[in-house]
mmCIF file of C-alpha atoms in Angstrom:
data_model
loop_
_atom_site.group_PDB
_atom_site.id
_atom_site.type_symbol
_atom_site.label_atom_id
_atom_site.label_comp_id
_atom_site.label_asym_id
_atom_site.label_seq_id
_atom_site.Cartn_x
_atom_site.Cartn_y
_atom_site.Cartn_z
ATOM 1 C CA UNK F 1 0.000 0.000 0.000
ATOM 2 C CA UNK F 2 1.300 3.165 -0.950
ATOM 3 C CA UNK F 3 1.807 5.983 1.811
ATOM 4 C CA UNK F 4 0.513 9.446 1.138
ATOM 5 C CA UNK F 5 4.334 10.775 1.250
ATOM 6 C CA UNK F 6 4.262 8.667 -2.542
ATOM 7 C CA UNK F 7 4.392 11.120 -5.714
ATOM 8 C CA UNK F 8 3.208 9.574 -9.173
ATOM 9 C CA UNK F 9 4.783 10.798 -11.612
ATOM 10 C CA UNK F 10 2.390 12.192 -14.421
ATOM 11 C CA UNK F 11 2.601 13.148 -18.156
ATOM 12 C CA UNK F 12 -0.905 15.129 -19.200
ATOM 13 C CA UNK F 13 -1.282 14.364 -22.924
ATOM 14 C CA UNK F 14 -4.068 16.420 -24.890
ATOM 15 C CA UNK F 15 -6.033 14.321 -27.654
ATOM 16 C CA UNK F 16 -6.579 17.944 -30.110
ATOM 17 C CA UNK F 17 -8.134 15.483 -33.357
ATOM 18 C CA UNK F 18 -9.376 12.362 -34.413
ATOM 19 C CA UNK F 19 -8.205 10.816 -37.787
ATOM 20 C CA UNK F 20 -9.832 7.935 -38.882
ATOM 21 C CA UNK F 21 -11.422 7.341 -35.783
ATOM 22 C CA UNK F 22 -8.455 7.079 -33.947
ATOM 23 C CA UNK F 23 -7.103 9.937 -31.338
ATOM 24 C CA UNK F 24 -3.977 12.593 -32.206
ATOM 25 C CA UNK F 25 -2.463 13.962 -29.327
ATOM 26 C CA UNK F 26 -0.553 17.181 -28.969
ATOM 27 C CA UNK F 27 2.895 17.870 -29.112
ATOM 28 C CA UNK F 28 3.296 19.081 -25.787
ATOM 29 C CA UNK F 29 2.787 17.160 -23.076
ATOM 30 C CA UNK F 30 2.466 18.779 -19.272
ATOM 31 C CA UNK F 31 4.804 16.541 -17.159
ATOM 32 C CA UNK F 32 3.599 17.098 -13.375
ATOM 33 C CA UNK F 33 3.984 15.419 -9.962
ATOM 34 C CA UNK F 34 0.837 14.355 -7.844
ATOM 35 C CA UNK F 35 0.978 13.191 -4.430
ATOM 36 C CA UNK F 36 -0.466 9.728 -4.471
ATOM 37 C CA UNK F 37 -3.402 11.196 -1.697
ATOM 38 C CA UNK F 38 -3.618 14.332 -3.920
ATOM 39 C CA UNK F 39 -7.363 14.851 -5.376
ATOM 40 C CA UNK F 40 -7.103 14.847 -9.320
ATOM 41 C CA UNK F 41 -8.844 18.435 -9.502
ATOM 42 C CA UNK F 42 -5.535 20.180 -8.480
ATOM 43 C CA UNK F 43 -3.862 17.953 -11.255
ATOM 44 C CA UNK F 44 -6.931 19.394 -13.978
ATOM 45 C CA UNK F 45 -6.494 22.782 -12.769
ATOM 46 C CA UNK F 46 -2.328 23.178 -13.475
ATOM 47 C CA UNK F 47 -2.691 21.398 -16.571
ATOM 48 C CA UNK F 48 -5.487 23.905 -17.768
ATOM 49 C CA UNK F 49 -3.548 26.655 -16.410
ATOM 50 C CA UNK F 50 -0.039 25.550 -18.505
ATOM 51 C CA UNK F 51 -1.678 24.215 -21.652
ATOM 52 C CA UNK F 52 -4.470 27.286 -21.922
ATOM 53 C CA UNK F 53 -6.440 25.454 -24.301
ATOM 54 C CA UNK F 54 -9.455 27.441 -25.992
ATOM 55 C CA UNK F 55 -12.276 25.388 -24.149
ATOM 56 C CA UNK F 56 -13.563 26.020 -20.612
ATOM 57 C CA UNK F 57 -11.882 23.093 -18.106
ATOM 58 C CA UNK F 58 -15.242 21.993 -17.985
ATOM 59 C CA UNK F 59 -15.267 21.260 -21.486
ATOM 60 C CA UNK F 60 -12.833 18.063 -21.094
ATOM 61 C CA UNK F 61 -12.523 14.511 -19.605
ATOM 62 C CA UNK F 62 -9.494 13.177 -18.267
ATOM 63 C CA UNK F 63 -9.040 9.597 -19.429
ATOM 64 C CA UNK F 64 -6.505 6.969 -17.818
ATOM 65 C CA UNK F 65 -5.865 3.357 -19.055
ATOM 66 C CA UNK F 66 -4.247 1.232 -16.009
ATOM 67 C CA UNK F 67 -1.721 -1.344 -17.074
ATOM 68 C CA UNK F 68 -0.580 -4.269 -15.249
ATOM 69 C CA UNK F 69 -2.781 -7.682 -14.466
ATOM 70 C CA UNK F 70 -6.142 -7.744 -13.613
ATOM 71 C CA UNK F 71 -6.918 -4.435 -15.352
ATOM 72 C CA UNK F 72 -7.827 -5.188 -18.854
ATOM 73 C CA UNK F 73 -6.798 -2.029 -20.033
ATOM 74 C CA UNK F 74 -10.031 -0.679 -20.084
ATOM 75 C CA UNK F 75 -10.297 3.181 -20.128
ATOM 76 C CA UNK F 76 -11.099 5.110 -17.002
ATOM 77 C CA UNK F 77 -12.471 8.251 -17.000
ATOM 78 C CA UNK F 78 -10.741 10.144 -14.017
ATOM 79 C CA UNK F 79 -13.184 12.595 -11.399
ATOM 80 C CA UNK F 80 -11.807 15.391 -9.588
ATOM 81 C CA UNK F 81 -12.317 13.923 -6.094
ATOM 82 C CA UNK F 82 -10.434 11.120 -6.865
ATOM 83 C CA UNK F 83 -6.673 10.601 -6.268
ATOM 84 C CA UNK F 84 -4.101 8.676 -7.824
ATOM 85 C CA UNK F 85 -4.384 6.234 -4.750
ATOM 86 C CA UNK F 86 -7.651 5.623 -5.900
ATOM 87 C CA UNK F 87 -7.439 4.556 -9.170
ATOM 88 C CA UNK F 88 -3.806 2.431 -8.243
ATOM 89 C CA UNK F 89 -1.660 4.388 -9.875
ATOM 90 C CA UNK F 90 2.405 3.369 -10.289
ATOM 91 C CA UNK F 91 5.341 5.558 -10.189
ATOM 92 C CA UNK F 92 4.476 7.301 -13.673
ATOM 93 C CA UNK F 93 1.399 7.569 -15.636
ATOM 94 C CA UNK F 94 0.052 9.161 -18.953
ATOM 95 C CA UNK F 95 -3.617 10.583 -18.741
ATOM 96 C CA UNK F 96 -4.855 12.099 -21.645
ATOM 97 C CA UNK F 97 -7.070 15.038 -21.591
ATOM 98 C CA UNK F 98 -9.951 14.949 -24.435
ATOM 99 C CA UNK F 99 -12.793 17.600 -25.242
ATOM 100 C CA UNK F 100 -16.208 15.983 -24.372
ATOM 101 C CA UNK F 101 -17.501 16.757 -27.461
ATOM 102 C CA UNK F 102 -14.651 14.925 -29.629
ATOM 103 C CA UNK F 103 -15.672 11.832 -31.152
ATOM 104 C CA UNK F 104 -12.718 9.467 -31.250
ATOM 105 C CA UNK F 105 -11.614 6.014 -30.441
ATOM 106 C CA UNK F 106 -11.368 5.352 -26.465
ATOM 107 C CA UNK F 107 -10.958 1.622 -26.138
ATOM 108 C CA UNK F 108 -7.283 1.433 -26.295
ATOM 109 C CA UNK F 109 -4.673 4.148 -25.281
ATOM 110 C CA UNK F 110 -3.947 6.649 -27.757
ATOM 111 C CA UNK F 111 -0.418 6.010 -29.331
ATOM 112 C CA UNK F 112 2.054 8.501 -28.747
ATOM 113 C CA UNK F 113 3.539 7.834 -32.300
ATOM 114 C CA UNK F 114 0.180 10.193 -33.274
ATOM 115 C CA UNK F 115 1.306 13.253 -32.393
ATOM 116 C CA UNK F 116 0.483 16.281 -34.347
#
């Protein structure tokens, strides 16, 4: 079990297009640490605040695919009030933030080889 002294380390990928159905992420990533009992709303906020994309914060969902045994590598679709804790989160982590309103491919993690 992790103790709340833990840090995650976090990259913060933004998914700006869909081609083909499938997700294109940004060029530049927002690299971040997050204490392991930090809620992921202070996480949402920095990245906003360093990436000033022209949505409203509101406007996106914050999507995180586990990886180890027992997962499945389904998608999870991060809250605020959660923490990295909560959702059993390793020493690193990609999350990838995506406008509600973009219709792409979520069932497997977007590859970083599509980068705009």
């Amino acid at each position: 079990m992790s103790s709340s002294n833990d840090q995650v380390q976090i990259t913060c990928f933004e998914i700006i297009r869909e081609e083909n159905g499938k997700p294109v992420i940004g060029p530049n990533p927002y690299d971040t640490k997050l204490k392991m009992d930090e809620k992921f709303q202070v996480l949402f906020e920095n990245w906003y605040k360093h990436t000033n994309p022209s949505a409203p914060l509101n406007n996106f969902e914050f999507l995180y695919w586990p990886h180890g045994l027992g997962h499945g590598n389904q998608c999870q679709r991060l809250q605020e009030n959660q923490t990295p804790e909560d959702v059993h989160m390793r020493e690193r982590a990609k999350i990838y933030a995506k406008r509600k309103d973009l219709d792409c491919d979520v069932n497997t993690e977007p590859s970083t080889s599509l980068m705009a």
